[in-house]
């Protein structure tokens, strides 16, 4: 089995590429972007992976359902409700279903598994934890949830620090730990190291388990040269004093990482990473299309 530690938009390309090659995948998804809105439990990273593997993802936006409309949201706005987070009409169905099941007492793991099966997805999609864990961003405008920072405030405020609220009481999902123990290879997707992978590896049981099998852990650098492949990664990295380069990411992951895949164009950085005891491989890590996604997934399996 191949385990992939994944966030949302940045991770889907690799997850999709891997799913095109093998069904024996367990995606351990970040949950700290999750947020309660309009009485519904929103799980952006789990849903982005789910919609992507079901062939339903709006690829242009990188989230939500393709061809979705926002009439429900418009109606909410007319009633004076907040509408900065755009839940689409089709997307809302999954939110109502999930929230209902959670209120009946089902765990997020159970619900996510039920949803992926009903959408015909073979890969397992496992929340990193069933407990509450939220990424909070301390900015010059105060402390706010990651979605408030990124979507409502459009990522504009300057970031002072990033923290994971609930971490002391959050336990790693049992299913995630079992998957890690069974895995032939554990892949860290090219995702935001602080806000997507960070909350997964902050869970002490997950970090401990993957540290035990370092030689199986392979990360794809989310950074080429000095530019993040996508999202607000650089702002968070700067605030958390993680150097903006593949070397900085390797250092951040160094206690559990066996191999780092970097771009061929970053070959000059390989020796610095190797000095940390991390093997370095170089290839083309940009994924512009399906062919690239599958090529990189194949490379990771080799
Ligand atoms: N991102 C936005 O930039 N604007 C939105 O209105 C928005 C709505 C949304 C709805 C459902 C969902 O699953 C994701 C959504 N996202 C939206 C993406 C999300 O905010 C982030 O990209 C992830 O949390 C980062 O991984």
mmCIF file of C-alpha atoms and ligand atoms in Angstrom:
data_model
loop_
_atom_site.group_PDB
_atom_site.id
_atom_site.type_symbol
_atom_site.label_atom_id
_atom_site.label_comp_id
_atom_site.label_asym_id
_atom_site.label_seq_id
_atom_site.Cartn_x
_atom_site.Cartn_y
_atom_site.Cartn_z
ATOM 1 C CA UNK A 1 0.000 0.000 0.000
ATOM 2 C CA UNK A 2 1.089 3.541 -0.774
ATOM 3 C CA UNK A 3 0.286 6.163 1.829
ATOM 4 C CA UNK A 4 0.135 9.795 0.748
ATOM 5 C CA UNK A 5 0.146 12.629 3.284
ATOM 6 C CA UNK A 6 -1.881 15.314 1.578
ATOM 7 C CA UNK A 7 -3.453 18.733 1.864
ATOM 8 C CA UNK A 8 -5.851 20.149 -0.705
ATOM 9 C CA UNK A 9 -5.235 21.852 -4.023
ATOM 10 C CA UNK A 10 -1.444 21.380 -4.049
ATOM 11 C CA UNK A 11 -1.708 17.652 -3.441
ATOM 12 C CA UNK A 12 -4.452 16.549 -5.794
ATOM 13 C CA UNK A 13 -2.310 16.300 -8.903
ATOM 14 C CA UNK A 14 -0.003 13.755 -7.355
ATOM 15 C CA UNK A 15 -2.856 11.857 -5.673
ATOM 16 C CA UNK A 16 -4.668 11.715 -9.031
ATOM 17 C CA UNK A 17 -1.512 10.512 -10.800
ATOM 18 C CA UNK A 18 -0.997 7.765 -8.238
ATOM 19 C CA UNK A 19 -4.657 6.691 -8.393
ATOM 20 C CA UNK A 20 -4.287 6.262 -12.165
ATOM 21 C CA UNK A 21 -1.583 3.641 -11.534
ATOM 22 C CA UNK A 22 -2.786 1.762 -8.448
ATOM 23 C CA UNK A 23 -5.922 1.352 -6.309
ATOM 24 C CA UNK A 24 -3.894 0.432 -3.263
ATOM 25 C CA UNK A 25 -3.601 3.950 -1.867
ATOM 26 C CA UNK A 26 -4.467 5.502 1.452
ATOM 27 C CA UNK A 27 -4.555 9.288 1.448
ATOM 28 C CA UNK A 28 -4.111 10.757 4.923
ATOM 29 C CA UNK A 29 -5.726 14.157 4.654
ATOM 30 C CA UNK A 30 -5.157 17.351 6.558
ATOM 31 C CA UNK A 31 -8.219 18.432 8.555
ATOM 32 C CA UNK A 32 -7.081 21.668 10.134
ATOM 33 C CA UNK A 33 -8.652 23.770 7.340
ATOM 34 C CA UNK A 34 -12.030 22.415 8.443
ATOM 35 C CA UNK A 35 -14.521 25.012 9.606
ATOM 36 C CA UNK A 36 -18.147 25.225 10.772
ATOM 37 C CA UNK A 37 -20.142 27.577 8.526
ATOM 38 C CA UNK A 38 -23.926 28.006 8.301
ATOM 39 C CA UNK A 39 -24.311 25.042 10.689
ATOM 40 C CA UNK A 40 -22.415 22.791 8.239
ATOM 41 C CA UNK A 41 -19.051 21.110 8.733
ATOM 42 C CA UNK A 42 -16.781 22.114 5.852
ATOM 43 C CA UNK A 43 -13.721 19.903 5.148
ATOM 44 C CA UNK A 44 -11.941 21.504 2.172
ATOM 45 C CA UNK A 45 -8.922 19.209 1.924
ATOM 46 C CA UNK A 46 -10.857 15.948 2.303
ATOM 47 C CA UNK A 47 -13.413 17.192 -0.229
ATOM 48 C CA UNK A 48 -10.824 18.382 -2.741
ATOM 49 C CA UNK A 49 -9.220 14.923 -2.727
ATOM 50 C CA UNK A 50 -12.644 13.227 -2.846
ATOM 51 C CA UNK A 51 -13.988 15.315 -5.726
ATOM 52 C CA UNK A 52 -10.721 14.961 -7.585
ATOM 53 C CA UNK A 53 -10.701 11.143 -7.385
ATOM 54 C CA UNK A 54 -14.394 11.044 -8.298
ATOM 55 C CA UNK A 55 -13.635 13.128 -11.420
ATOM 56 C CA UNK A 56 -15.919 15.880 -10.106
ATOM 57 C CA UNK A 57 -13.413 18.561 -9.084
ATOM 58 C CA UNK A 58 -13.613 22.045 -10.532
ATOM 59 C CA UNK A 59 -10.060 21.990 -11.843
ATOM 60 C CA UNK A 60 -9.977 25.663 -12.671
ATOM 61 C CA UNK A 61 -10.726 26.777 -9.119
ATOM 62 C CA UNK A 62 -8.941 23.771 -7.580
ATOM 63 C CA UNK A 63 -11.825 23.199 -5.148
ATOM 64 C CA UNK A 64 -15.583 22.518 -5.258
ATOM 65 C CA UNK A 65 -17.629 20.672 -7.866
ATOM 66 C CA UNK A 66 -17.172 21.379 -11.563
ATOM 67 C CA UNK A 67 -20.063 23.248 -13.144
ATOM 68 C CA UNK A 68 -21.465 24.181 -9.736
ATOM 69 C CA UNK A 69 -23.691 27.219 -9.210
ATOM 70 C CA UNK A 70 -24.080 29.450 -6.167
ATOM 71 C CA UNK A 71 -27.816 30.263 -6.007
ATOM 72 C CA UNK A 72 -28.121 28.964 -2.432
ATOM 73 C CA UNK A 73 -25.309 31.253 -1.344
ATOM 74 C CA UNK A 74 -26.889 34.254 -3.115
ATOM 75 C CA UNK A 75 -30.107 33.534 -1.247
ATOM 76 C CA UNK A 76 -28.201 33.358 2.057
ATOM 77 C CA UNK A 77 -26.629 36.725 1.246
ATOM 78 C CA UNK A 78 -30.096 38.248 0.689
ATOM 79 C CA UNK A 79 -30.952 37.110 4.195
ATOM 80 C CA UNK A 80 -27.947 38.944 5.584
ATOM 81 C CA UNK A 81 -25.806 35.851 6.048
ATOM 82 C CA UNK A 82 -22.069 35.821 5.450
ATOM 83 C CA UNK A 83 -21.165 34.699 1.963
ATOM 84 C CA UNK A 84 -17.378 35.060 1.758
ATOM 85 C CA UNK A 85 -16.874 31.286 1.678
ATOM 86 C CA UNK A 86 -18.442 30.059 -1.548
ATOM 87 C CA UNK A 87 -20.273 26.803 -0.908
ATOM 88 C CA UNK A 88 -21.775 25.726 -4.222
ATOM 89 C CA UNK A 89 -25.283 24.289 -4.691
ATOM 90 C CA UNK A 90 -23.986 20.802 -5.549
ATOM 91 C CA UNK A 91 -21.206 20.980 -2.970
ATOM 92 C CA UNK A 92 -23.744 21.750 -0.238
ATOM 93 C CA UNK A 93 -25.261 18.263 -0.661
ATOM 94 C CA UNK A 94 -22.071 16.646 0.655
ATOM 95 C CA UNK A 95 -21.967 19.148 3.528
ATOM 96 C CA UNK A 96 -25.547 18.424 4.601
ATOM 97 C CA UNK A 97 -24.938 14.662 4.371
ATOM 98 C CA UNK A 98 -21.692 14.837 6.373
ATOM 99 C CA UNK A 99 -23.092 17.148 9.057
ATOM 100 C CA UNK A 100 -26.166 14.960 9.534
ATOM 101 C CA UNK A 101 -24.013 11.843 10.008
ATOM 102 C CA UNK A 102 -21.637 13.628 12.387
ATOM 103 C CA UNK A 103 -24.614 14.781 14.432
ATOM 104 C CA UNK A 104 -25.809 11.150 14.593
ATOM 105 C CA UNK A 105 -22.460 10.394 16.273
ATOM 106 C CA UNK A 106 -20.445 8.997 13.332
ATOM 107 C CA UNK A 107 -16.760 9.890 13.222
ATOM 108 C CA UNK A 108 -15.257 12.031 10.447
ATOM 109 C CA UNK A 109 -13.283 8.923 9.340
ATOM 110 C CA UNK A 110 -16.508 6.892 9.004
ATOM 111 C CA UNK A 111 -18.282 9.649 7.119
ATOM 112 C CA UNK A 112 -15.349 10.324 4.759
ATOM 113 C CA UNK A 113 -15.112 6.606 4.000
ATOM 114 C CA UNK A 114 -18.846 6.356 3.347
ATOM 115 C CA UNK A 115 -18.733 9.324 0.974
ATOM 116 C CA UNK A 116 -15.739 8.058 -1.037
ATOM 117 C CA UNK A 117 -17.361 4.606 -1.437
ATOM 118 C CA UNK A 118 -20.642 6.132 -2.580
ATOM 119 C CA UNK A 119 -18.755 8.201 -5.161
ATOM 120 C CA UNK A 120 -17.004 5.054 -6.432
ATOM 121 C CA UNK A 121 -13.507 5.942 -5.199
ATOM 122 C CA UNK A 122 -11.200 2.991 -4.595
ATOM 123 C CA UNK A 123 -8.453 4.833 -2.697
ATOM 124 C CA UNK A 124 -8.985 5.234 1.034
ATOM 125 C CA UNK A 125 -9.362 8.827 2.228
ATOM 126 C CA UNK A 126 -8.487 9.098 5.910
ATOM 127 C CA UNK A 127 -8.710 12.259 8.016
ATOM 128 C CA UNK A 128 -5.452 12.644 9.981
ATOM 129 C CA UNK A 129 -7.538 12.972 13.142
ATOM 130 C CA UNK A 130 -11.202 12.727 14.093
ATOM 131 C CA UNK A 131 -10.666 15.368 16.748
ATOM 132 C CA UNK A 132 -10.925 19.108 16.387
ATOM 133 C CA UNK A 133 -7.728 20.663 15.026
ATOM 134 C CA UNK A 134 -7.724 24.132 13.490
ATOM 135 C CA UNK A 135 -5.010 26.195 11.863
ATOM 136 C CA UNK A 136 -5.051 29.677 13.340
ATOM 137 C CA UNK A 137 -3.126 32.510 11.723
ATOM 138 C CA UNK A 138 -1.868 35.383 13.865
ATOM 139 C CA UNK A 139 -1.875 38.484 11.679
ATOM 140 C CA UNK A 140 -1.575 42.254 12.026
ATOM 141 C CA UNK A 141 -5.425 42.197 12.024
ATOM 142 C CA UNK A 142 -5.618 39.700 14.884
ATOM 143 C CA UNK A 143 -5.808 35.929 15.199
ATOM 144 C CA UNK A 144 -8.113 34.190 12.752
ATOM 145 C CA UNK A 145 -8.965 30.790 11.287
ATOM 146 C CA UNK A 146 -6.968 29.876 8.173
ATOM 147 C CA UNK A 147 -10.097 30.141 5.984
ATOM 148 C CA UNK A 148 -10.828 33.607 7.371
ATOM 149 C CA UNK A 149 -7.261 34.640 6.552
ATOM 150 C CA UNK A 150 -7.036 33.023 3.126
ATOM 151 C CA UNK A 151 -10.571 33.397 1.766
ATOM 152 C CA UNK A 152 -12.279 36.234 3.680
ATOM 153 C CA UNK A 153 -9.182 38.440 3.995
ATOM 154 C CA UNK A 154 -7.765 37.195 0.646
ATOM 155 C CA UNK A 155 -4.451 36.333 2.316
ATOM 156 C CA UNK A 156 -3.584 40.056 2.544
ATOM 157 C CA UNK A 157 -2.774 40.668 6.245
ATOM 158 C CA UNK A 158 0.831 40.154 7.228
ATOM 159 C CA UNK A 159 1.368 36.883 9.053
ATOM 160 C CA UNK A 160 3.153 36.753 12.410
ATOM 161 C CA UNK A 161 2.713 33.076 13.244
ATOM 162 C CA UNK A 162 0.687 29.957 12.544
ATOM 163 C CA UNK A 163 -0.580 27.603 15.260
ATOM 164 C CA UNK A 164 -2.720 24.480 15.491
ATOM 165 C CA UNK A 165 -5.541 24.891 17.971
ATOM 166 C CA UNK A 166 -6.622 21.670 19.669
ATOM 167 C CA UNK A 167 -3.315 19.885 19.054
ATOM 168 C CA UNK A 168 -2.813 18.925 22.733
ATOM 169 C CA UNK A 169 -6.035 16.907 22.735
ATOM 170 C CA UNK A 170 -6.058 15.639 19.139
ATOM 171 C CA UNK A 171 -5.280 11.960 18.632
ATOM 172 C CA UNK A 172 -4.173 10.591 15.283
ATOM 173 C CA UNK A 173 -6.813 8.484 13.558
ATOM 174 C CA UNK A 174 -6.307 4.749 14.260
ATOM 175 C CA UNK A 175 -6.969 3.992 10.591
ATOM 176 C CA UNK A 176 -4.203 6.435 9.599
ATOM 177 C CA UNK A 177 -1.720 4.769 11.957
ATOM 178 C CA UNK A 178 -2.660 1.300 10.659
ATOM 179 C CA UNK A 179 -2.192 2.488 7.061
ATOM 180 C CA UNK A 180 1.262 3.897 7.888
ATOM 181 C CA UNK A 181 2.249 0.587 9.508
ATOM 182 C CA UNK A 182 1.178 -1.356 6.404
ATOM 183 C CA UNK A 183 2.669 1.077 3.869
ATOM 184 C CA UNK A 184 5.402 0.097 1.427
ATOM 185 C CA UNK A 185 6.041 3.761 0.797
ATOM 186 C CA UNK A 186 4.899 6.977 2.464
ATOM 187 C CA UNK A 187 4.750 9.968 0.160
ATOM 188 C CA UNK A 188 4.590 13.550 1.361
ATOM 189 C CA UNK A 189 2.690 15.414 -1.360
ATOM 190 C CA UNK A 190 4.031 18.709 -2.751
ATOM 191 C CA UNK A 191 1.748 20.757 -0.518
ATOM 192 C CA UNK A 192 2.072 23.729 1.779
ATOM 193 C CA UNK A 193 4.558 22.455 4.403
ATOM 194 C CA UNK A 194 3.158 24.634 7.198
ATOM 195 C CA UNK A 195 -0.612 24.598 6.706
ATOM 196 C CA UNK A 196 -1.227 21.330 4.798
ATOM 197 C CA UNK A 197 1.468 18.848 5.849
ATOM 198 C CA UNK A 198 2.377 20.697 9.088
ATOM 199 C CA UNK A 199 -0.849 19.828 10.961
ATOM 200 C CA UNK A 200 -0.590 16.130 9.963
ATOM 201 C CA UNK A 201 2.985 15.747 11.166
ATOM 202 C CA UNK A 202 2.248 17.829 14.275
ATOM 203 C CA UNK A 203 0.152 14.873 15.494
ATOM 204 C CA UNK A 204 2.735 13.138 17.652
ATOM 205 C CA UNK A 205 1.642 9.551 16.881
ATOM 206 C CA UNK A 206 1.866 10.127 13.122
ATOM 207 C CA UNK A 207 5.253 11.800 13.433
ATOM 208 C CA UNK A 208 6.523 8.968 15.645
ATOM 209 C CA UNK A 209 5.269 6.236 13.277
ATOM 210 C CA UNK A 210 6.756 7.767 10.140
ATOM 211 C CA UNK A 211 10.044 8.577 11.899
ATOM 212 C CA UNK A 212 10.414 4.851 12.614
ATOM 213 C CA UNK A 213 10.359 4.060 8.875
ATOM 214 C CA UNK A 214 12.287 7.039 7.508
ATOM 215 C CA UNK A 215 13.695 5.028 4.603
ATOM 216 C CA UNK A 216 10.134 4.607 3.259
ATOM 217 C CA UNK A 217 9.274 8.309 3.467
ATOM 218 C CA UNK A 218 9.631 10.325 0.251
ATOM 219 C CA UNK A 219 8.672 13.990 -0.097
ATOM 220 C CA UNK A 220 8.170 15.878 -3.331
ATOM 221 C CA UNK A 221 9.400 19.435 -2.866
ATOM 222 C CA UNK A 222 6.534 21.966 -2.977
ATOM 223 C CA UNK A 223 9.094 24.597 -3.927
ATOM 224 C CA UNK A 224 11.125 25.046 -7.073
ATOM 225 C CA UNK A 225 13.985 27.503 -6.649
ATOM 226 C CA UNK A 226 12.457 30.104 -4.408
ATOM 227 C CA UNK A 227 8.858 29.973 -5.568
ATOM 228 C CA UNK A 228 6.095 27.909 -3.980
ATOM 229 C CA UNK A 229 4.245 25.743 -6.483
ATOM 230 C CA UNK A 230 0.931 27.198 -5.273
ATOM 231 C CA UNK A 231 -0.930 28.984 -2.465
ATOM 232 C CA UNK A 232 0.192 31.107 0.474
ATOM 233 C CA UNK A 233 3.067 28.772 1.450
ATOM 234 C CA UNK A 234 5.756 31.421 1.363
ATOM 235 C CA UNK A 235 3.913 33.799 3.713
ATOM 236 C CA UNK A 236 3.439 31.043 6.293
ATOM 237 C CA UNK A 237 7.015 29.781 5.872
ATOM 238 C CA UNK A 238 8.468 33.220 6.415
ATOM 239 C CA UNK A 239 6.411 33.689 9.598
ATOM 240 C CA UNK A 240 7.534 30.290 10.890
ATOM 241 C CA UNK A 241 11.163 30.945 9.903
ATOM 242 C CA UNK A 242 11.321 28.052 7.452
ATOM 243 C CA UNK A 243 13.740 28.934 4.646
ATOM 244 C CA UNK A 244 11.963 29.491 1.348
ATOM 245 C CA UNK A 245 13.652 26.726 -0.661
ATOM 246 C CA UNK A 246 13.684 22.920 -1.027
ATOM 247 C CA UNK A 247 16.504 22.991 1.561
ATOM 248 C CA UNK A 248 14.229 24.773 4.070
ATOM 249 C CA UNK A 249 11.445 22.229 3.515
ATOM 250 C CA UNK A 250 13.901 19.317 3.843
ATOM 251 C CA UNK A 251 15.140 20.766 7.149
ATOM 252 C CA UNK A 252 11.528 21.143 8.377
ATOM 253 C CA UNK A 253 10.866 17.462 7.525
ATOM 254 C CA UNK A 254 14.345 16.187 8.454
ATOM 255 C CA UNK A 255 13.425 14.052 11.472
ATOM 256 C CA UNK A 256 11.174 11.732 9.430
ATOM 257 C CA UNK A 257 12.313 12.126 5.819
ATOM 258 C CA UNK A 258 14.340 9.492 3.936
ATOM 259 C CA UNK A 259 14.256 10.901 0.404
ATOM 260 C CA UNK A 260 13.456 14.291 -1.100
ATOM 261 C CA UNK A 261 12.573 14.709 -4.763
ATOM 262 C CA UNK A 262 13.635 18.112 -6.031
ATOM 263 C CA UNK A 263 13.484 19.786 -9.401
ATOM 264 C CA UNK A 264 16.386 19.147 -11.766
ATOM 265 C CA UNK A 265 16.787 22.913 -11.873
ATOM 266 C CA UNK A 266 17.615 22.850 -8.128
ATOM 267 C CA UNK A 267 20.469 20.356 -8.420
ATOM 268 C CA UNK A 268 22.832 22.844 -6.740
ATOM 269 C CA UNK A 269 20.824 22.395 -3.503
ATOM 270 C CA UNK A 270 21.173 18.604 -3.401
ATOM 271 C CA UNK A 271 24.397 18.506 -1.382
ATOM 272 C CA UNK A 272 22.932 20.694 1.391
ATOM 273 C CA UNK A 273 19.969 18.305 1.697
ATOM 274 C CA UNK A 274 22.187 15.212 1.576
ATOM 275 C CA UNK A 275 24.213 16.671 4.475
ATOM 276 C CA UNK A 276 21.071 16.301 6.624
ATOM 277 C CA UNK A 277 21.137 12.561 5.905
ATOM 278 C CA UNK A 278 18.321 12.822 3.344
ATOM 279 C CA UNK A 279 18.799 11.126 -0.023
ATOM 280 C CA UNK A 280 18.037 13.477 -2.905
ATOM 281 C CA UNK A 281 16.653 12.606 -6.322
ATOM 282 C CA UNK A 282 16.192 15.078 -9.149
ATOM 283 C CA UNK A 283 13.512 15.043 -11.814
ATOM 284 C CA UNK A 284 10.890 17.295 -13.417
ATOM 285 C CA UNK A 285 8.393 17.863 -10.581
ATOM 286 C CA UNK A 286 6.042 20.338 -12.306
ATOM 287 C CA UNK A 287 2.642 18.788 -13.079
ATOM 288 C CA UNK A 288 0.926 20.740 -15.868
ATOM 289 C CA UNK A 289 -1.314 17.919 -17.070
ATOM 290 C CA UNK A 290 -2.438 14.325 -16.551
ATOM 291 C CA UNK A 291 0.658 12.969 -18.295
ATOM 292 C CA UNK A 292 2.924 14.849 -15.867
ATOM 293 C CA UNK A 293 0.900 13.630 -12.867
ATOM 294 C CA UNK A 294 1.245 9.989 -13.909
ATOM 295 C CA UNK A 295 4.908 10.398 -14.852
ATOM 296 C CA UNK A 296 5.770 11.761 -11.406
ATOM 297 C CA UNK A 297 3.664 9.094 -9.651
ATOM 298 C CA UNK A 298 5.496 6.376 -11.635
ATOM 299 C CA UNK A 299 8.836 7.926 -10.714
ATOM 300 C CA UNK A 300 7.852 7.802 -7.022
ATOM 301 C CA UNK A 301 6.932 4.125 -7.266
ATOM 302 C CA UNK A 302 10.293 3.300 -8.821
HETATM 303 N N1 LIG B 1 -11.222 28.914 -1.612
HETATM 304 C C1 LIG B 1 -11.355 30.204 -1.950
HETATM 305 O O1 LIG B 1 -10.351 30.861 -2.255
HETATM 306 N N2 LIG B 1 -12.602 30.810 -1.948
HETATM 307 C C2 LIG B 1 -13.725 30.134 -1.628
HETATM 308 O O2 LIG B 1 -14.819 30.711 -1.606
HETATM 309 C C3 LIG B 1 -13.593 28.731 -1.308
HETATM 310 C C4 LIG B 1 -14.713 27.955 -1.050
HETATM 311 C C5 LIG B 1 -14.539 26.579 -0.827
HETATM 312 C C6 LIG B 1 -15.645 25.755 -0.639
HETATM 313 C C7 LIG B 1 -15.488 24.410 -0.410
HETATM 314 C C8 LIG B 1 -14.196 23.856 -0.374
HETATM 315 O O3 LIG B 1 -14.046 22.546 -0.157
HETATM 316 C C9 LIG B 1 -13.073 24.648 -0.578
HETATM 317 C C10 LIG B 1 -13.224 26.004 -0.802
HETATM 318 N N3 LIG B 1 -12.122 26.824 -1.013
HETATM 319 C C11 LIG B 1 -12.290 28.152 -1.317
HETATM 320 C C12 LIG B 1 -10.747 26.280 -0.969
HETATM 321 C C13 LIG B 1 -10.124 26.323 0.435
HETATM 322 O O4 LIG B 1 -10.329 27.518 1.077
HETATM 323 C C14 LIG B 1 -8.573 26.200 0.441
HETATM 324 O O5 LIG B 1 -8.027 26.185 -0.808
HETATM 325 C C15 LIG B 1 -8.114 25.024 1.197
HETATM 326 O O6 LIG B 1 -8.607 25.019 2.503
HETATM 327 C C16 LIG B 1 -6.580 24.966 1.232
HETATM 328 O O7 LIG B 1 -6.212 23.666 1.221
#
